[in-house]
mmCIF file of C-alpha atoms in Angstrom:
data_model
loop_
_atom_site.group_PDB
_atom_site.id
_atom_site.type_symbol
_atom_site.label_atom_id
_atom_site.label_comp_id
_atom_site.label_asym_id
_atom_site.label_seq_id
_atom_site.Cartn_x
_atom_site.Cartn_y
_atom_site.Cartn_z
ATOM 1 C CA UNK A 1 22.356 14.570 -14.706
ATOM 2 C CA UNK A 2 22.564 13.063 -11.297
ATOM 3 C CA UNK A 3 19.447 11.597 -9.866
ATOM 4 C CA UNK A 4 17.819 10.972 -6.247
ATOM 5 C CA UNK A 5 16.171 7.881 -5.591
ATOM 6 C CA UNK A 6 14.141 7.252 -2.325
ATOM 7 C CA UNK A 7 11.355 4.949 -0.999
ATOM 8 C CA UNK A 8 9.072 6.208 1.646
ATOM 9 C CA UNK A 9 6.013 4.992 3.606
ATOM 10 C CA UNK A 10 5.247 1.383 4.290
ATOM 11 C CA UNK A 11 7.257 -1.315 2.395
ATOM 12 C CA UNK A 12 5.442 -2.953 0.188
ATOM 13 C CA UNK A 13 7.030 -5.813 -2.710
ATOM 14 C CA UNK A 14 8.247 -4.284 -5.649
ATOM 15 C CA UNK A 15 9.998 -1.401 -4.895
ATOM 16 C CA UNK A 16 13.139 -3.246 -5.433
ATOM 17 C CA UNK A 17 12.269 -3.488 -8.983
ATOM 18 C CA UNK A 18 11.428 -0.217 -9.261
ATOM 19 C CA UNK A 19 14.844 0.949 -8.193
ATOM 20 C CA UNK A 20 16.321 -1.646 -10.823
ATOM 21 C CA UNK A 21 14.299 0.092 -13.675
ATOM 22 C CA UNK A 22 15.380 3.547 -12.957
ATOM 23 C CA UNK A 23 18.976 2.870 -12.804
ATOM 24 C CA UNK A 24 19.222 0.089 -15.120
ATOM 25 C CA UNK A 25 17.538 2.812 -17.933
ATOM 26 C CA UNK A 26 19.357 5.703 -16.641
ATOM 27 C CA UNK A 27 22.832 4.686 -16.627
ATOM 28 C CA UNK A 28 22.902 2.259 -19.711
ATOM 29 C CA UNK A 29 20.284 5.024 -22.064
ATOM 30 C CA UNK A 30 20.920 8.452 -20.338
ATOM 31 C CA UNK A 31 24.283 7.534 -18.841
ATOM 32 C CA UNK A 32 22.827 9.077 -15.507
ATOM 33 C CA UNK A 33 24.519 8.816 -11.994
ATOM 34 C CA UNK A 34 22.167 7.630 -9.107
ATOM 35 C CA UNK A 35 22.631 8.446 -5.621
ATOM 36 C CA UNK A 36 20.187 6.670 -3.020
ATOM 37 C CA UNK A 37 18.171 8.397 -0.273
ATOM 38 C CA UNK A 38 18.310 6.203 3.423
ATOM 39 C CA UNK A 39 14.711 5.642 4.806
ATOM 40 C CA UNK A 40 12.113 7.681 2.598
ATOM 41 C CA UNK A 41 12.293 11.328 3.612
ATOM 42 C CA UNK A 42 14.883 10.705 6.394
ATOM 43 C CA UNK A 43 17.514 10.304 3.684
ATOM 44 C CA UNK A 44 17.276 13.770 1.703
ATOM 45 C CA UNK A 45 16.627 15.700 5.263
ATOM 46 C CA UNK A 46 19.467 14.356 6.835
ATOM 47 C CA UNK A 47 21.930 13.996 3.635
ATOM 48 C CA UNK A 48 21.843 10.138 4.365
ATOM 49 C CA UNK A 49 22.534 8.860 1.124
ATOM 50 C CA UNK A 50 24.063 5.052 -0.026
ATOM 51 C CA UNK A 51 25.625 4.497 -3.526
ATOM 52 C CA UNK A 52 23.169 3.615 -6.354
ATOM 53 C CA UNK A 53 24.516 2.136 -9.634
ATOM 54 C CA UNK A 54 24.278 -0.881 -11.760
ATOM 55 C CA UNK A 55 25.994 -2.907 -9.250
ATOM 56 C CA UNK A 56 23.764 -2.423 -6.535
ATOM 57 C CA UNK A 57 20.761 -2.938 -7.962
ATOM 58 C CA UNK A 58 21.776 -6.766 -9.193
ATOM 59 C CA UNK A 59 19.772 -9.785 -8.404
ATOM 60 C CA UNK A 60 17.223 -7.498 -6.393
ATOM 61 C CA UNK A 61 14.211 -7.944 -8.830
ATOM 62 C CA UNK A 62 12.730 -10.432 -6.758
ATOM 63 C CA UNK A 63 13.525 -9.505 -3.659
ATOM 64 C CA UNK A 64 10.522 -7.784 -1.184
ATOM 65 C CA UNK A 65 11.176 -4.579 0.671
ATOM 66 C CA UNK A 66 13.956 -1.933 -0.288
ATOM 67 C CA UNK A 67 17.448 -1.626 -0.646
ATOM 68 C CA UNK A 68 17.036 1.762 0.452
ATOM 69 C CA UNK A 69 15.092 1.466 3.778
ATOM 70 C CA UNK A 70 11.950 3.114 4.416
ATOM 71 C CA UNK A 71 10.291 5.625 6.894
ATOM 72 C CA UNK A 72 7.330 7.618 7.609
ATOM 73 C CA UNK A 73 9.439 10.746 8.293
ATOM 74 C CA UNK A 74 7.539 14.092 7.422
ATOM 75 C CA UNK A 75 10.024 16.659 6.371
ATOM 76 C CA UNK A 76 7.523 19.039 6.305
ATOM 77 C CA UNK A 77 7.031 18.830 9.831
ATOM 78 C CA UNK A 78 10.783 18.950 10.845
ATOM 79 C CA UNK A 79 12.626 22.012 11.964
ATOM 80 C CA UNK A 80 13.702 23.961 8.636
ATOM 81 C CA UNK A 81 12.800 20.854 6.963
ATOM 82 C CA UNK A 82 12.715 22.218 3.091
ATOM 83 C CA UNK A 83 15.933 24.294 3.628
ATOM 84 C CA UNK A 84 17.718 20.967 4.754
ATOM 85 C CA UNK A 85 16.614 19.209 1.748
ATOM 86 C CA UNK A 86 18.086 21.912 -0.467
ATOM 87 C CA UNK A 87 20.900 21.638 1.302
ATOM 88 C CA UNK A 88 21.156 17.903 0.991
ATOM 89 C CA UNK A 89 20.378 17.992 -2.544
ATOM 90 C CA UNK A 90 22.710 20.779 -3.541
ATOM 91 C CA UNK A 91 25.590 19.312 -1.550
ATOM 92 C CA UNK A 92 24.821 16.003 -3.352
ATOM 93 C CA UNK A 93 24.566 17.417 -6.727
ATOM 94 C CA UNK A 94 21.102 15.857 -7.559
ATOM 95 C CA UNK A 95 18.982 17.486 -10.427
ATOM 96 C CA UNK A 96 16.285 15.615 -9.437
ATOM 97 C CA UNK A 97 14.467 13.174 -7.197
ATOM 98 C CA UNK A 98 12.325 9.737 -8.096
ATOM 99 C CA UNK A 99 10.319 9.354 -5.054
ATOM 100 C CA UNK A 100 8.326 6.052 -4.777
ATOM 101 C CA UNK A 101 5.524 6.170 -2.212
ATOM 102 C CA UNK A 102 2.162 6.259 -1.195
ATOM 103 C CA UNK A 103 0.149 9.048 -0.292
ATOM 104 C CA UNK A 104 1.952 10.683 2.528
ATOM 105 C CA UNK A 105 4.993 10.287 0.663
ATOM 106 C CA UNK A 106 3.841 11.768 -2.816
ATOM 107 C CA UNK A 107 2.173 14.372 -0.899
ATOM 108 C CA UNK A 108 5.508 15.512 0.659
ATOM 109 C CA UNK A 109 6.682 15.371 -2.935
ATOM 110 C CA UNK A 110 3.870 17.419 -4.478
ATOM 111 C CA UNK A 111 4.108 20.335 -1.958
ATOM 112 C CA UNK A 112 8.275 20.224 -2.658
ATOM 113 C CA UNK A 113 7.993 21.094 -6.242
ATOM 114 C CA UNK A 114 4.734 22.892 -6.423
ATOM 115 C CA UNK A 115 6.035 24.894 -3.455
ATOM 116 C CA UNK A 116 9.556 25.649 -3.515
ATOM 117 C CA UNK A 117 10.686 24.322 -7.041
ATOM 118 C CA UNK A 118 12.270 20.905 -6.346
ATOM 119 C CA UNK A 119 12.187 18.472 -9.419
ATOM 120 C CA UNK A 120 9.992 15.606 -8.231
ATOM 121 C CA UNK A 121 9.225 12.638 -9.981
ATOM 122 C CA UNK A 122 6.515 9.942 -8.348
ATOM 123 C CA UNK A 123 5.924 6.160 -8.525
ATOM 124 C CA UNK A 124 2.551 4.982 -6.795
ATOM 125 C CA UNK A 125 3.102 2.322 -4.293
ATOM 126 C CA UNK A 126 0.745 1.367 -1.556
ATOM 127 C CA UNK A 127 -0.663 -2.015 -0.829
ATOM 128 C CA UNK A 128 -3.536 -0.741 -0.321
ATOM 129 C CA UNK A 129 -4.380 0.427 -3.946
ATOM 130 C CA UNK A 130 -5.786 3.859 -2.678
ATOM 131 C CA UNK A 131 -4.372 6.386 -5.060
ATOM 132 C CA UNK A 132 -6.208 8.077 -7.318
ATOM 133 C CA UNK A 133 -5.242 8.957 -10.989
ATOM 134 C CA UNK A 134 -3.831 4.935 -11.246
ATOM 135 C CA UNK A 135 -5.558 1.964 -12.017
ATOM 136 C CA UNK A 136 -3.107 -0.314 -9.753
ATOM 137 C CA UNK A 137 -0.804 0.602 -7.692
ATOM 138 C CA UNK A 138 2.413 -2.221 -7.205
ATOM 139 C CA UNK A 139 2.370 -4.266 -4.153
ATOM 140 C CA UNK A 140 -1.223 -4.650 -3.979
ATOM 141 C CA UNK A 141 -1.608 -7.992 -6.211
ATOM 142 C CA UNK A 142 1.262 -9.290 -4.128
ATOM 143 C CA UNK A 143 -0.642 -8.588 -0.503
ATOM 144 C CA UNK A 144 -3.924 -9.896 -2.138
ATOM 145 C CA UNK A 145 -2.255 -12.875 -3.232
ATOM 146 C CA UNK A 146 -1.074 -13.646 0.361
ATOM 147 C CA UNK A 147 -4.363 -13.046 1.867
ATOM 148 C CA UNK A 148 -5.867 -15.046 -0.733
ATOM 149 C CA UNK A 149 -3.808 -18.021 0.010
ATOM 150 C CA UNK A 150 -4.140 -17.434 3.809
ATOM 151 C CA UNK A 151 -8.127 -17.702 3.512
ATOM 152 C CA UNK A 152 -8.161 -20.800 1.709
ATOM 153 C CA UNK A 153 -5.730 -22.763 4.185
ATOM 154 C CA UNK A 154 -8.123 -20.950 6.755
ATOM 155 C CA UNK A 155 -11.068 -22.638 5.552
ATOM 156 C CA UNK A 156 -10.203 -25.969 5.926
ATOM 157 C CA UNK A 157 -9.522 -25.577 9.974
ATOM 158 C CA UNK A 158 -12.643 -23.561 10.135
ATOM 159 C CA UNK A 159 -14.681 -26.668 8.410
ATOM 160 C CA UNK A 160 -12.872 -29.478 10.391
ATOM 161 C CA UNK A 161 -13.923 -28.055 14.208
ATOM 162 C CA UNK A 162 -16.875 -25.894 12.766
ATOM 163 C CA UNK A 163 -16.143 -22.755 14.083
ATOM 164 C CA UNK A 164 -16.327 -18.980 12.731
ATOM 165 C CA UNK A 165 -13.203 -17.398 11.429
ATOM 166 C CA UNK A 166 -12.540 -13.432 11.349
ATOM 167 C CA UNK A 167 -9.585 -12.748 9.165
ATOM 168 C CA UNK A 168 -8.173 -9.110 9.493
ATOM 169 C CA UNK A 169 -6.397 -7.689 6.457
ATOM 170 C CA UNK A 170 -5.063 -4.368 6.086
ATOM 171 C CA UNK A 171 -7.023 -1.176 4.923
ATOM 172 C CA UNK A 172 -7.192 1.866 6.770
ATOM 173 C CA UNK A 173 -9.111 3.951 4.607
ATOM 174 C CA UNK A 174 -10.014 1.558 1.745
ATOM 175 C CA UNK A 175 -10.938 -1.993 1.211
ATOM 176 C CA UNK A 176 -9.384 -3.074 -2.135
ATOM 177 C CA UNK A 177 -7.013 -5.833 -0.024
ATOM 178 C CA UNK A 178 -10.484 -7.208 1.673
ATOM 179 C CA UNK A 179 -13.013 -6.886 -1.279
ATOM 180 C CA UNK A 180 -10.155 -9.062 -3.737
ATOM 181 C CA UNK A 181 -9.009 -11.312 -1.404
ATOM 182 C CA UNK A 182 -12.623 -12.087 0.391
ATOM 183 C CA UNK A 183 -14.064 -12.375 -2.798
ATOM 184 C CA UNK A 184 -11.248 -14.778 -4.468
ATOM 185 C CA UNK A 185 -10.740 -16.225 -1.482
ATOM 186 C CA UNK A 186 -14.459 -17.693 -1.306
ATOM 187 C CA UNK A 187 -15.502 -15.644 1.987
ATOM 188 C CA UNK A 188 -18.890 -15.546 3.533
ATOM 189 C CA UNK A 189 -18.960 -12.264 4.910
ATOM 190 C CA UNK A 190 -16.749 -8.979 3.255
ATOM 191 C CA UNK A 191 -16.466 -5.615 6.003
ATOM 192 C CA UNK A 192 -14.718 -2.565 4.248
ATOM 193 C CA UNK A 193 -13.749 0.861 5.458
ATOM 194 C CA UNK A 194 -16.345 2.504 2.908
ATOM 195 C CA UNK A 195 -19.655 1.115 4.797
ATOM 196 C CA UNK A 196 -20.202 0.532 8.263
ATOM 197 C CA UNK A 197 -21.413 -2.391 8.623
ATOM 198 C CA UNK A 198 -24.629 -4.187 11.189
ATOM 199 C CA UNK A 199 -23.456 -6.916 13.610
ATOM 200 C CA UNK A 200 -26.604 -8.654 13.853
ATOM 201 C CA UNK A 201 -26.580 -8.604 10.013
ATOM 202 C CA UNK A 202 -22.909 -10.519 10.614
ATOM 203 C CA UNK A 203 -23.894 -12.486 13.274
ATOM 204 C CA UNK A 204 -27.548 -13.815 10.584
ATOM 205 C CA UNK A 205 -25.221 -14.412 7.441
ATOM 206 C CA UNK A 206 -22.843 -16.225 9.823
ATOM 207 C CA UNK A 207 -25.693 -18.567 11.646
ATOM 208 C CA UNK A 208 -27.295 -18.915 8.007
ATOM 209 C CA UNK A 209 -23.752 -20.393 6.643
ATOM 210 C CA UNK A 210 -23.503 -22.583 9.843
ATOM 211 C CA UNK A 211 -27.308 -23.668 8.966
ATOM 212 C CA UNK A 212 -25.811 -24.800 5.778
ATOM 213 C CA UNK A 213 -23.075 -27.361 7.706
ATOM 214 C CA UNK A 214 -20.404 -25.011 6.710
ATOM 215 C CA UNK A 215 -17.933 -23.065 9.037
ATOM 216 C CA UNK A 216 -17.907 -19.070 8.092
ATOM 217 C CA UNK A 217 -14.982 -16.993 6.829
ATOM 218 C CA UNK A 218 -15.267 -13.307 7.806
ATOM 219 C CA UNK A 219 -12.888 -11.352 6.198
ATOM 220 C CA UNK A 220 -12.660 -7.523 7.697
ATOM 221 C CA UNK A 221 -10.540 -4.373 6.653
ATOM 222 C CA UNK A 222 -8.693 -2.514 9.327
ATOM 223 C CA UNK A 223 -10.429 0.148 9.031
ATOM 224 C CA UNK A 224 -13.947 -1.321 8.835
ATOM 225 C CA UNK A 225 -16.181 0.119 11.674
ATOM 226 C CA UNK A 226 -19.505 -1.063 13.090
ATOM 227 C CA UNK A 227 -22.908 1.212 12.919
ATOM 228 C CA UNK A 228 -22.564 3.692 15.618
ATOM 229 C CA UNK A 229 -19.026 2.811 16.191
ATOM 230 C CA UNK A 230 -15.597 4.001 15.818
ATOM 231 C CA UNK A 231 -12.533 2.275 14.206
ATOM 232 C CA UNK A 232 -10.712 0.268 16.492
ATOM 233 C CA UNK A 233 -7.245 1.570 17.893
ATOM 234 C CA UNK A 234 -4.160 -0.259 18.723
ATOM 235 C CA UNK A 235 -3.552 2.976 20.949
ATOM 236 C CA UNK A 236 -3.989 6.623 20.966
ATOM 237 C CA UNK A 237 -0.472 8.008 19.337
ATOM 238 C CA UNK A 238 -0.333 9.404 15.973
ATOM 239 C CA UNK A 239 2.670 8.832 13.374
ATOM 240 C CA UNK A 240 4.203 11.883 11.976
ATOM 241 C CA UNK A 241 1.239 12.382 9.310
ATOM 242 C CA UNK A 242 -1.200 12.350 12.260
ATOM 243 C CA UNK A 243 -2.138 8.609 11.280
ATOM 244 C CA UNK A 244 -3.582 6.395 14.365
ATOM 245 C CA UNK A 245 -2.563 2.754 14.472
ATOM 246 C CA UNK A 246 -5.430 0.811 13.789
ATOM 247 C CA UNK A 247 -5.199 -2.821 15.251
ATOM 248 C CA UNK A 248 -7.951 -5.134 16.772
ATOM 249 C CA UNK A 249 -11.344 -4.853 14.737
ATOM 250 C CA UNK A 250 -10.875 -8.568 13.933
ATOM 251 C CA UNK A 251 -10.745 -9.191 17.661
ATOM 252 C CA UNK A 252 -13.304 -6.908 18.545
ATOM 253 C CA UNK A 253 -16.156 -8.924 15.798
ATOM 254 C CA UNK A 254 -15.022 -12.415 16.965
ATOM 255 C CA UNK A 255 -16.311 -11.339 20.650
ATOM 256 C CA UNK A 256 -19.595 -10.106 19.323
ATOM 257 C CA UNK A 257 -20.070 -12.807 16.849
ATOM 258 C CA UNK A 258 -19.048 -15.393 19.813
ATOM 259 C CA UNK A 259 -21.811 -13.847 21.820
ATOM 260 C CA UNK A 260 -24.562 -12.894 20.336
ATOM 261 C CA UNK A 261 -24.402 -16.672 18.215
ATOM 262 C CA UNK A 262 -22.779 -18.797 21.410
ATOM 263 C CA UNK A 263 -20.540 -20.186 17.889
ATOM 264 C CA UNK A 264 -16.824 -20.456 18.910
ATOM 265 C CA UNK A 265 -14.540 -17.604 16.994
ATOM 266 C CA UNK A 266 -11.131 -16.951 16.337
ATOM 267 C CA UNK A 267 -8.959 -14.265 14.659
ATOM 268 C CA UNK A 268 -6.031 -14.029 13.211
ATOM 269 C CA UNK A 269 -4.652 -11.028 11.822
ATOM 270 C CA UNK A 270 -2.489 -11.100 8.554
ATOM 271 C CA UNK A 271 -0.940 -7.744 9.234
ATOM 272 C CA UNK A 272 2.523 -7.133 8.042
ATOM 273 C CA UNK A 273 2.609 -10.644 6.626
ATOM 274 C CA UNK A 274 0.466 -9.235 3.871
ATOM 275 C CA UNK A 275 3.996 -6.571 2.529
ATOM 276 C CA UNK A 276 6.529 -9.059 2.911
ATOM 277 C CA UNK A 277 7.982 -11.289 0.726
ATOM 278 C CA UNK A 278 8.907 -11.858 -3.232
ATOM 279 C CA UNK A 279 6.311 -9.816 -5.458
ATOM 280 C CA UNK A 280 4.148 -11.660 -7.379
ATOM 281 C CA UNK A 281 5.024 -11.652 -11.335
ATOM 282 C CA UNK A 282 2.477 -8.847 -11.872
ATOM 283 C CA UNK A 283 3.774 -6.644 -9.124
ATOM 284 C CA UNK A 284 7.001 -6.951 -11.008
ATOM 285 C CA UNK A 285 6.110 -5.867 -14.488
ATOM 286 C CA UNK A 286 4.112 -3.299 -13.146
ATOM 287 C CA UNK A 287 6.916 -1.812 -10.788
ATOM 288 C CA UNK A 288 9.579 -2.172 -13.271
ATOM 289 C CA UNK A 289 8.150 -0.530 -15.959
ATOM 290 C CA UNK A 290 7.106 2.199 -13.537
ATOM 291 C CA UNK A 291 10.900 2.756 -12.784
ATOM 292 C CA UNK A 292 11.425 2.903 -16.921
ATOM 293 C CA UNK A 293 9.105 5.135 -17.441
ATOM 294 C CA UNK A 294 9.979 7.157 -14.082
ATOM 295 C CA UNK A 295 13.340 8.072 -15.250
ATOM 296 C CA UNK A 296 12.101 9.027 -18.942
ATOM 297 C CA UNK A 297 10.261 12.023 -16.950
ATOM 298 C CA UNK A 298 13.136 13.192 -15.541
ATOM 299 C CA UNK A 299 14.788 13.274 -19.165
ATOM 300 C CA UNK A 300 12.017 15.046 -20.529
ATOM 301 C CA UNK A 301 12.477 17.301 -17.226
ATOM 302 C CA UNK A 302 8.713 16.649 -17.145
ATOM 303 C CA UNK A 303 8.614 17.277 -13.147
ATOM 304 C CA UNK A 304 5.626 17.300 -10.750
ATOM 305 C CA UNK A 305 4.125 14.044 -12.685
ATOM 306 C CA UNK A 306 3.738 10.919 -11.171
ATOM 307 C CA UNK A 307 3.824 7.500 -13.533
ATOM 308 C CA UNK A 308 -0.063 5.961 -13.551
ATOM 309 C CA UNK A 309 -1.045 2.422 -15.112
ATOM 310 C CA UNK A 310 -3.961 3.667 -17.048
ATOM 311 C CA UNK A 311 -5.870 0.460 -18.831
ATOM 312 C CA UNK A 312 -2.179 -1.413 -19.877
ATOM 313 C CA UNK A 313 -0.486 2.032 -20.858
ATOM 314 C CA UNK A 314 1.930 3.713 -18.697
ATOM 315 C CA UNK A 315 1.309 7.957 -18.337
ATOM 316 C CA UNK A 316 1.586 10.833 -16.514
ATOM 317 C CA UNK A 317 -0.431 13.033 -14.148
ATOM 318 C CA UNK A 318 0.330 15.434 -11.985
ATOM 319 C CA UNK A 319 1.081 13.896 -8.046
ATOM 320 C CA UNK A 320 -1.229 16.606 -6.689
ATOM 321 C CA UNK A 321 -3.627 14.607 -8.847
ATOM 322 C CA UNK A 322 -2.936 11.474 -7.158
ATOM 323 C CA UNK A 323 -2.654 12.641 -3.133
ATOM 324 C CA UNK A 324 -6.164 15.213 -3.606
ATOM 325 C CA UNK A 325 -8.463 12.248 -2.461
ATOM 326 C CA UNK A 326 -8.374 8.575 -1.882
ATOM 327 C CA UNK A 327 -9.629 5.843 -4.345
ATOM 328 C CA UNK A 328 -12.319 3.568 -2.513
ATOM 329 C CA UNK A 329 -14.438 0.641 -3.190
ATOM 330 C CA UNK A 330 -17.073 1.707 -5.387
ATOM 331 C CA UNK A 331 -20.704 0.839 -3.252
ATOM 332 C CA UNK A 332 -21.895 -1.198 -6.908
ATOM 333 C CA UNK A 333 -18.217 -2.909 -6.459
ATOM 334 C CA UNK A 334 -19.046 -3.860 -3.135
ATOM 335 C CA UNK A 335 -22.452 -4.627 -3.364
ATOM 336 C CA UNK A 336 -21.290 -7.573 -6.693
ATOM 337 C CA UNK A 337 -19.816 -9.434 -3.447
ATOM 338 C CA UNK A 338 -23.497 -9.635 -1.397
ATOM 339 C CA UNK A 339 -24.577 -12.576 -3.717
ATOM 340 C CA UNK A 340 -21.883 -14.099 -1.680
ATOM 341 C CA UNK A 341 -22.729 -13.315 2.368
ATOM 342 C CA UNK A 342 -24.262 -15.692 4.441
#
């Protein structure tokens, strides 16, 4: 059996670990060859591929990003884009590919092997923790660790000159990074994708913190949008799964809030910041044992599953399971944070 790995979408910490855990198993159990797939989909569609054994997966357990690269190439969208991958894989010899990703990614892997019979295996990874049919996805206790820590040290220059502070986080769709890290991270005021939210309601719960001779975190999503708004754009273009890059929202509330209260503002926006760097020690366990269990579906030639952390048990589901809808921030979720605004 000779195996495909690739890692597509954002980078996120803990996909080196995942790599680890597929070959490690695979070579020293199955006694497997690896091959490795160059920047997500880019790899298999252009027969990019680096060598993938023991060897090359040393020492990189704690190491963020990917040995692999990544990209947020859509095959699907490229000129004979399926009949290249063929190709590719039957050139290469692979019986099968482990492809880690989010949902663009999985997606692309879902409509391979439901569609035209390539052996697909998935591993959830987003920051974001937006897939369905998984409790946790890796990465994300690792970006709301850094956002955590980033709000605390904010709170201390907010106190000593008294002024508001807006701290973006990521979340496009979803506010898992903003609900955990505004809520461990001791934050006045929580704005999520999955409720637009009132201004002047900001702009009270900030003057009512201020009323209290404390400075006011706000901590806002990407993706978070006002009442009667839209979500703030970095700029009009699209990435090859017809995303927009959303940038600025943080900006954007520290103007209102400036206004409306005559309370000095600032922003700063954690952006990448928040998918670099070692995983944390969850991120790791979770991620490795994704990769072990991973490469047990391909020996069962159980294909079209992704790995899910259900409860503290590893399983599988189908990926079409895990790319039909997004998992957001339950309104009862949300609303346990309220006791909190203001």
């Amino acid at each position: 059996m000779r195996v495909g790995v690739l890692t597509g979408g954002g980078d996120c910490p803990g996909l080196n670990a995942v790599i680890r855990g597929v070959v490690r198993k695979g070579v020293q159990e199955y006694a497997y060859e690896f091959i490795g797939y160059r920047d997500g989909w880019r790899g298999p569609l252009e027969g990019d591929t680096v060598p993938l054994a023991i060897p090359q997966v040393r020492g990189i357990l704690p190491r963020g990003g990917t040995i692999l690269g990544s990209s947020r190439t859509n095959p699907l969208k490229a000129e004979n884009g399926v009949r290249r991958i063929k190709d590719n894989l039957a050139k290469d010899e692979v019986d099968a590919l482990i492809v880690v990703g989010g949902e663009d990614t999985l997606g692309v892997a879902a409509e391979l092997h439901d569609t035209y019979g390539i052996n697909c295996v998935g591993v959830p990874k987003t920051i974001d923790n937006d897939l369905s049919a998984t409790d946790y996805t890796f990465g994300f206790d690792t970006a709301v660790s850094i956002a955590t820590e980033a709000i605390d040290r904010l709170h201390t220059t907010a106190e000593s000159h008294m002024r508001v502070l807006v701290v973006e986080v990521m979340g496009r769709h979803a506010g898992w990074i903003a609900l955990h890290s505004g809520l461990a991270g001791g934050a006045n005021v929580i704005l999520i994708p999955e409720q637009r939210f009132d201004v002047d309601q900001v702009c009270a719960w900030v003057t009512s913190r201020f009323q209290a001779t404390y400075a006011p975190i706000v901590v806002v999503a990407e993706g978070a949008m006002p009442q009667g708004g839209d979500a703030v754009l970095k700029d009009g273009t699209l990435d090859s799964f017809g995303h927009v890059r959303l940038s600025g929202i943080g900006e954007w509330l520290s103007q209102q809030i400036e206004r409306r209260t005559g309370k000095e503002a600032r922003t700063t926006v954690l952006g990448h910041v928040q998918r670099g760097g070692t995983p944390t020690a969850f991120d790791r366990w979770l991620a490795t044992r994704f990769g072990l269990h991973a490469i047990d579906a391909v020996r069962d030639g159980d294909f079209g599953r992704m790995v899910s952390l259900q409860g503290t048990d590893v399983v599988r589901v189908p990926i079409a399971d895990a790319t039909a809808r997004l998992k957001t921030v339950d309104p009862a979720l949300y609303a346990e944070a309220g006791v909190f605004f203001g």
